[in-house]
PDB file of C-alpha atoms in Angstrom:
ATOM      1  CA  UNK A 176       7.708 -56.997 -19.105  1.00 89.00           C
ATOM      2  CA  UNK A 177       8.352 -53.954 -17.490  1.00 96.00           C
ATOM      3  CA  UNK A 178       8.915 -49.714 -18.193  1.00 98.00           C
ATOM      4  CA  UNK A 179      10.952 -47.723 -15.868  1.00 98.00           C
ATOM      5  CA  UNK A 180       9.627 -44.250 -15.691  1.00 98.00           C
ATOM      6  CA  UNK A 181      11.914 -41.666 -13.874  1.00 98.00           C
ATOM      7  CA  UNK A 182      10.726 -38.811 -13.107  1.00 98.00           C
ATOM      8  CA  UNK A 183      11.443 -35.478 -11.271  1.00 97.00           C
ATOM      9  CA  UNK A 184      10.310 -36.808  -7.961  1.00 97.00           C
ATOM     10  CA  UNK A 185      11.742 -40.725  -8.519  1.00 97.00           C
ATOM     11  CA  UNK A 186      11.711 -43.579 -10.222  1.00 98.00           C
ATOM     12  CA  UNK A 187       9.046 -46.500 -10.107  1.00 98.00           C
ATOM     13  CA  UNK A 188       8.858 -49.404 -12.431  1.00 98.00           C
ATOM     14  CA  UNK A 189       5.623 -50.679 -14.185  1.00 98.00           C
ATOM     15  CA  UNK A 190       4.976 -54.395 -14.503  1.00 98.00           C
ATOM     16  CA  UNK A 191       2.975 -54.420 -17.553  1.00 98.00           C
ATOM     17  CA  UNK A 192      -0.093 -57.342 -18.005  1.00 98.00           C
ATOM     18  CA  UNK A 193       0.764 -57.690 -21.456  1.00 97.00           C
ATOM     19  CA  UNK A 194      -0.731 -61.039 -22.216  1.00 97.00           C
ATOM     20  CA  UNK A 195      -4.226 -59.865 -21.012  1.00 97.00           C
ATOM     21  CA  UNK A 196      -4.203 -56.517 -22.667  1.00 98.00           C
ATOM     22  CA  UNK A 197      -1.673 -56.943 -25.758  1.00 97.00           C
ATOM     23  CA  UNK A 198      -3.088 -53.708 -27.846  1.00 97.00           C
ATOM     24  CA  UNK A 199      -2.953 -51.337 -24.633  1.00 98.00           C
ATOM     25  CA  UNK A 200       0.617 -52.709 -23.803  1.00 98.00           C
ATOM     26  CA  UNK A 201       1.861 -52.565 -27.344  1.00 98.00           C
ATOM     27  CA  UNK A 202       0.885 -49.017 -26.993  1.00 98.00           C
ATOM     28  CA  UNK A 203       2.321 -47.851 -24.166  1.00 98.00           C
ATOM     29  CA  UNK A 204       5.254 -49.482 -24.872  1.00 98.00           C
ATOM     30  CA  UNK A 205       6.380 -48.204 -28.463  1.00 97.00           C
ATOM     31  CA  UNK A 206       5.261 -44.693 -27.284  1.00 97.00           C
ATOM     32  CA  UNK A 207       7.661 -45.049 -24.485  1.00 97.00           C
ATOM     33  CA  UNK A 208      10.574 -46.577 -26.880  1.00 97.00           C
ATOM     34  CA  UNK A 209       9.428 -43.358 -29.203  1.00 96.00           C
ATOM     35  CA  UNK A 210      10.352 -40.948 -26.211  1.00 96.00           C
ATOM     36  CA  UNK A 211       6.776 -40.072 -26.619  1.00 97.00           C
ATOM     37  CA  UNK A 212       5.999 -39.635 -22.918  1.00 97.00           C
ATOM     38  CA  UNK A 213       9.823 -37.487 -22.399  1.00 97.00           C
ATOM     39  CA  UNK A 214       8.996 -34.775 -20.711  1.00 96.00           C
ATOM     40  CA  UNK A 215       5.208 -34.851 -20.435  1.00 97.00           C
ATOM     41  CA  UNK A 216       3.743 -33.605 -16.765  1.00 97.00           C
ATOM     42  CA  UNK A 217       1.701 -35.530 -14.624  1.00 97.00           C
ATOM     43  CA  UNK A 218      -1.405 -32.990 -15.492  1.00 97.00           C
ATOM     44  CA  UNK A 219      -3.941 -34.148 -12.754  1.00 97.00           C
ATOM     45  CA  UNK A 220      -3.657 -34.824  -9.118  1.00 97.00           C
ATOM     46  CA  UNK A 221      -6.106 -36.326  -6.666  1.00 97.00           C
ATOM     47  CA  UNK A 222      -5.185 -37.477  -3.504  1.00 95.00           C
ATOM     48  CA  UNK A 223      -6.368 -40.513  -2.118  1.00 96.00           C
ATOM     49  CA  UNK A 224      -7.629 -41.160  -5.343  1.00 98.00           C
ATOM     50  CA  UNK A 225      -4.862 -40.807  -8.534  1.00 98.00           C
ATOM     51  CA  UNK A 226      -2.222 -39.112 -11.118  1.00 98.00           C
ATOM     52  CA  UNK A 227      -2.880 -38.678 -14.508  1.00 98.00           C
ATOM     53  CA  UNK A 228      -0.501 -37.783 -17.442  1.00 98.00           C
ATOM     54  CA  UNK A 229       0.452 -38.851 -20.794  1.00 97.00           C
ATOM     55  CA  UNK A 230      -0.733 -36.569 -22.848  1.00 96.00           C
ATOM     56  CA  UNK A 231       2.198 -34.019 -24.869  1.00 95.00           C
ATOM     57  CA  UNK A 232       0.067 -30.780 -24.100  1.00 94.00           C
ATOM     58  CA  UNK A 233       0.329 -31.560 -20.710  1.00 93.00           C
ATOM     59  CA  UNK A 234      -3.458 -30.391 -19.747  1.00 93.00           C
ATOM     60  CA  UNK A 235      -5.766 -33.415 -20.269  1.00 93.00           C
ATOM     61  CA  UNK A 236      -6.846 -32.755 -23.889  1.00 93.00           C
ATOM     62  CA  UNK A 237      -4.216 -34.593 -26.436  1.00 92.00           C
ATOM     63  CA  UNK A 238      -2.754 -37.491 -27.396  1.00 95.00           C
ATOM     64  CA  UNK A 239      -2.712 -40.270 -29.483  1.00 96.00           C
ATOM     65  CA  UNK A 240      -2.154 -43.686 -29.659  1.00 97.00           C
ATOM     66  CA  UNK A 241      -0.289 -45.974 -31.924  1.00 97.00           C
ATOM     67  CA  UNK A 242      -3.658 -46.730 -33.970  1.00 97.00           C
ATOM     68  CA  UNK A 243      -4.798 -43.533 -34.405  1.00 95.00           C
ATOM     69  CA  UNK A 244      -6.198 -40.644 -32.195  1.00 95.00           C
ATOM     70  CA  UNK A 245      -7.982 -43.672 -29.763  1.00 96.00           C
ATOM     71  CA  UNK A 246      -8.930 -47.550 -29.824  1.00 97.00           C
ATOM     72  CA  UNK A 247     -10.331 -49.650 -27.672  1.00 97.00           C
ATOM     73  CA  UNK A 248     -10.476 -51.041 -24.323  1.00 98.00           C
ATOM     74  CA  UNK A 249      -9.439 -53.965 -22.929  1.00 98.00           C
ATOM     75  CA  UNK A 250     -11.207 -54.252 -19.861  1.00 97.00           C
ATOM     76  CA  UNK A 251     -11.086 -58.141 -17.764  1.00 96.00           C
ATOM     77  CA  UNK A 252     -12.621 -58.968 -15.203  1.00 93.00           C
ATOM     78  CA  UNK A 253      -9.575 -60.709 -13.421  1.00 95.00           C
ATOM     79  CA  UNK A 254      -7.867 -57.039 -13.535  1.00 97.00           C
ATOM     80  CA  UNK A 255      -8.943 -54.662 -10.892  1.00 97.00           C
ATOM     81  CA  UNK A 256      -8.030 -51.450  -9.638  1.00 97.00           C
ATOM     82  CA  UNK A 257      -7.931 -53.041  -6.493  1.00 97.00           C
ATOM     83  CA  UNK A 258      -4.706 -52.127  -4.679  1.00 97.00           C
ATOM     84  CA  UNK A 259      -2.257 -48.981  -4.742  1.00 98.00           C
ATOM     85  CA  UNK A 260      -0.340 -48.658  -7.903  1.00 98.00           C
ATOM     86  CA  UNK A 261      -2.900 -50.140 -10.354  1.00 98.00           C
ATOM     87  CA  UNK A 262      -1.689 -48.654 -13.705  1.00 98.00           C
ATOM     88  CA  UNK A 263      -4.312 -47.973 -16.095  1.00 98.00           C
ATOM     89  CA  UNK A 264      -5.662 -45.963 -19.502  1.00 98.00           C
ATOM     90  CA  UNK A 265      -7.728 -42.688 -18.958  1.00 98.00           C
ATOM     91  CA  UNK A 266     -10.612 -41.958 -21.476  1.00 96.00           C
ATOM     92  CA  UNK A 267     -13.556 -39.840 -22.523  1.00 94.00           C
ATOM     93  CA  UNK A 268     -15.635 -43.430 -22.455  1.00 95.00           C
ATOM     94  CA  UNK A 269     -15.859 -46.316 -24.211  1.00 96.00           C
ATOM     95  CA  UNK A 270     -13.169 -47.510 -26.518  1.00 97.00           C
ATOM     96  CA  UNK A 271     -11.307 -44.034 -26.423  1.00 97.00           C
ATOM     97  CA  UNK A 272      -7.797 -44.881 -25.444  1.00 98.00           C
ATOM     98  CA  UNK A 273      -4.519 -42.933 -26.552  1.00 97.00           C
ATOM     99  CA  UNK A 274      -1.458 -42.165 -24.660  1.00 98.00           C
ATOM    100  CA  UNK A 275      -3.075 -41.192 -21.870  1.00 98.00           C
ATOM    101  CA  UNK A 276      -2.835 -43.226 -18.166  1.00 98.00           C
ATOM    102  CA  UNK A 277      -3.358 -42.906 -14.459  1.00 98.00           C
ATOM    103  CA  UNK A 278      -1.767 -44.594 -11.686  1.00 98.00           C
ATOM    104  CA  UNK A 279      -3.960 -45.371  -8.540  1.00 98.00           C
ATOM    105  CA  UNK A 280      -2.725 -44.009  -4.831  1.00 98.00           C
ATOM    106  CA  UNK A 281      -5.344 -46.715  -3.198  1.00 97.00           C
ATOM    107  CA  UNK A 282      -7.406 -49.269  -4.354  1.00 98.00           C
ATOM    108  CA  UNK A 283     -10.688 -47.929  -6.806  1.00 97.00           C
ATOM    109  CA  UNK A 284     -13.196 -51.000  -7.701  1.00 96.00           C
ATOM    110  CA  UNK A 285     -15.439 -48.622  -8.993  1.00 96.00           C
ATOM    111  CA  UNK A 286     -13.359 -47.464 -11.827  1.00 97.00           C
ATOM    112  CA  UNK A 287     -13.497 -51.485 -12.641  1.00 97.00           C
ATOM    113  CA  UNK A 288     -15.387 -51.760 -16.157  1.00 96.00           C
ATOM    114  CA  UNK A 289     -14.583 -48.678 -17.053  1.00 97.00           C
ATOM    115  CA  UNK A 290     -10.682 -48.300 -17.662  1.00 98.00           C
ATOM    116  CA  UNK A 291      -8.752 -50.866 -19.300  1.00 98.00           C
ATOM    117  CA  UNK A 292      -5.892 -51.764 -16.390  1.00 98.00           C
ATOM    118  CA  UNK A 293      -2.296 -52.819 -17.936  1.00 98.00           C
ATOM    119  CA  UNK A 294       0.018 -52.911 -15.173  1.00 98.00           C
ATOM    120  CA  UNK A 295       1.327 -52.433 -12.004  1.00 98.00           C
ATOM    121  CA  UNK A 296       3.786 -50.183 -10.225  1.00 98.00           C
ATOM    122  CA  UNK A 297       6.252 -53.270  -8.611  1.00 98.00           C
ATOM    123  CA  UNK A 298       9.018 -50.745  -7.662  1.00 98.00           C
ATOM    124  CA  UNK A 299       9.261 -47.464  -6.495  1.00 98.00           C
ATOM    125  CA  UNK A 300       5.351 -47.198  -4.729  1.00 98.00           C
ATOM    126  CA  UNK A 301       7.402 -44.510  -2.272  1.00 98.00           C
ATOM    127  CA  UNK A 302       7.717 -42.128  -5.260  1.00 98.00           C
ATOM    128  CA  UNK A 303       4.029 -42.355  -6.251  1.00 97.00           C
ATOM    129  CA  UNK A 304       3.657 -41.850  -1.824  1.00 97.00           C
ATOM    130  CA  UNK A 305       5.416 -38.764  -2.425  1.00 97.00           C
ATOM    131  CA  UNK A 306       3.733 -37.485  -5.405  1.00 97.00           C
ATOM    132  CA  UNK A 307       0.207 -37.441  -3.826  1.00 96.00           C
ATOM    133  CA  UNK A 308       1.315 -35.381  -0.840  1.00 96.00           C
ATOM    134  CA  UNK A 309       2.355 -32.395  -3.618  1.00 97.00           C
ATOM    135  CA  UNK A 310      -0.449 -29.538  -3.599  1.00 97.00           C
ATOM    136  CA  UNK A 311      -2.596 -28.907  -6.149  1.00 97.00           C
ATOM    137  CA  UNK A 312      -4.566 -25.762  -7.755  1.00 96.00           C
ATOM    138  CA  UNK A 313      -8.291 -26.111  -8.633  1.00 95.00           C
ATOM    139  CA  UNK A 314      -7.884 -27.639 -11.809  1.00 94.00           C
ATOM    140  CA  UNK A 315      -6.621 -30.479  -9.891  1.00 96.00           C
ATOM    141  CA  UNK A 316      -2.520 -29.795 -11.393  1.00 97.00           C
ATOM    142  CA  UNK A 317       0.371 -29.846  -9.089  1.00 97.00           C
ATOM    143  CA  UNK A 318       1.784 -26.524  -8.586  1.00 96.00           C
ATOM    144  CA  UNK A 319       5.115 -28.328  -8.247  1.00 95.00           C
ATOM    145  CA  UNK A 320       5.441 -30.098 -11.748  1.00 95.00           C
ATOM    146  CA  UNK A 321       5.753 -33.468 -11.791  1.00 96.00           C
ATOM    147  CA  UNK A 322       7.886 -34.572 -15.352  1.00 97.00           C
ATOM    148  CA  UNK A 323       8.282 -37.481 -16.693  1.00 97.00           C
ATOM    149  CA  UNK A 324      11.955 -37.615 -18.028  1.00 97.00           C
ATOM    150  CA  UNK A 325      11.866 -41.055 -19.341  1.00 97.00           C
ATOM    151  CA  UNK A 326      10.136 -43.668 -19.635  1.00 98.00           C
ATOM    152  CA  UNK A 327      12.449 -47.003 -20.778  1.00 98.00           C
ATOM    153  CA  UNK A 328      11.036 -50.376 -21.693  1.00 98.00           C
ATOM    154  CA  UNK A 329      13.165 -52.973 -19.323  1.00 97.00           C
ATOM    155  CA  UNK A 330      11.848 -56.049 -21.146  1.00 91.00           C
ATOM    156  CA  UNK A 331       9.964 -56.074 -24.351  1.00 94.00           C
ATOM    157  CA  UNK A 332       8.417 -59.684 -25.776  1.00 92.00           C
ATOM    158  CA  UNK A 333       7.923 -57.056 -29.195  1.00 95.00           C
ATOM    159  CA  UNK A 334      12.137 -56.656 -29.544  1.00 94.00           C
ATOM    160  CA  UNK A 335      13.064 -57.036 -33.045  1.00 92.00           C
ATOM    161  CA  UNK A 336       9.147 -57.056 -34.646  1.00 93.00           C
ATOM    162  CA  UNK A 337       8.189 -54.485 -36.687  1.00 93.00           C
ATOM    163  CA  UNK A 338       4.826 -52.392 -36.016  1.00 94.00           C
ATOM    164  CA  UNK A 339       1.677 -53.862 -37.682  1.00 91.00           C
ATOM    165  CA  UNK A 340       0.826 -52.421 -40.800  1.00 92.00           C
ATOM    166  CA  UNK A 341      -2.025 -50.034 -39.911  1.00 92.00           C
ATOM    167  CA  UNK A 342       0.214 -48.910 -36.807  1.00 95.00           C
ATOM    168  CA  UNK A 343       2.469 -46.116 -36.643  1.00 96.00           C
ATOM    169  CA  UNK A 344       4.406 -43.776 -33.755  1.00 94.00           C
ATOM    170  CA  UNK A 345       2.560 -40.412 -33.423  1.00 94.00           C
ATOM    171  CA  UNK A 346       4.180 -37.367 -33.501  1.00 89.00           C
ATOM    172  CA  UNK A 347       4.879 -35.493 -30.621  1.00 83.00           C
ATOM    173  CA  UNK A 348       3.986 -31.753 -30.417  1.00 77.00           C
ATOM    174  CA  UNK A 349       7.058 -29.794 -29.696  1.00 66.00           C
ATOM    175  CA  UNK A 350       4.736 -26.191 -28.628  1.00 54.00           C
ATOM    176  CA  UNK A 351       2.400 -26.479 -26.787  1.00 56.00           C
ATOM    177  CA  UNK A 352      -1.003 -25.758 -28.349  1.00 53.00           C
ATOM    178  CA  UNK A 353      -2.989 -22.520 -27.276  1.00 47.00           C
ATOM    179  CA  UNK A 354      -6.167 -22.432 -26.666  1.00 43.00           C
ATOM    180  CA  UNK A 355      -8.915 -22.110 -28.797  1.00 42.00           C
ATOM    181  CA  UNK A 356     -12.900 -21.491 -30.046  1.00 36.00           C
ATOM    182  CA  UNK A 357     -13.279 -25.084 -30.571  1.00 38.00           C
ATOM    183  CA  UNK A 358     -12.519 -27.112 -26.714  1.00 42.00           C
ATOM    184  CA  UNK A 359     -11.574 -29.943 -27.075  1.00 43.00           C
ATOM    185  CA  UNK A 360     -12.859 -32.639 -25.041  1.00 46.00           C
ATOM    186  CA  UNK A 361     -10.786 -33.544 -22.041  1.00 50.00           C
ATOM    187  CA  UNK A 362      -9.954 -37.262 -20.754  1.00 51.00           C
ATOM    188  CA  UNK A 363     -11.697 -37.484 -17.271  1.00 53.00           C
ATOM    189  CA  UNK A 364     -11.908 -39.966 -15.241  1.00 54.00           C
ATOM    190  CA  UNK A 365     -15.173 -40.849 -13.023  1.00 49.00           C
ATOM    191  CA  UNK A 366     -14.593 -40.182  -9.466  1.00 45.00           C
TER     192      UNK A 366
END
């Protein structure tokens, strides 16, 4: 099972670990099929570490899952952040997965047990390398925007199946939110 991600810097293919992480992969597949990730930016980039995306607001404070605001982790010992190109869920602590995910630029075993590893880039690693080379501002946002043009499901093990009754596709915001007095907790990775 795989998803093709077309970005402003090229295309890469993610192989999903749907047997090991069915809930996480179903969320990723359904959000991809609905166009939820289309137009989303890579909003956080740390060279020699990772690139984070999946927030429709583009600042790390937003995103929802098909299960509601958040859903539980699917962390397995045999799935590790052991190579470049690992795809895992960004979160704000245990069981706070939504739509945001990250891609590693190198092995990051210190993240094991903290984030659900649900895929791996199997084609287009040169695109990930190119993205890693971009300059960023002080908030780790790329100075040259990296946009996801489309996320296309290439192989779908749930093809033809309806969503479970307790699931729905979240609405994607049509406009960027304004800063409010109430700060939303940013989903961050532990470095």
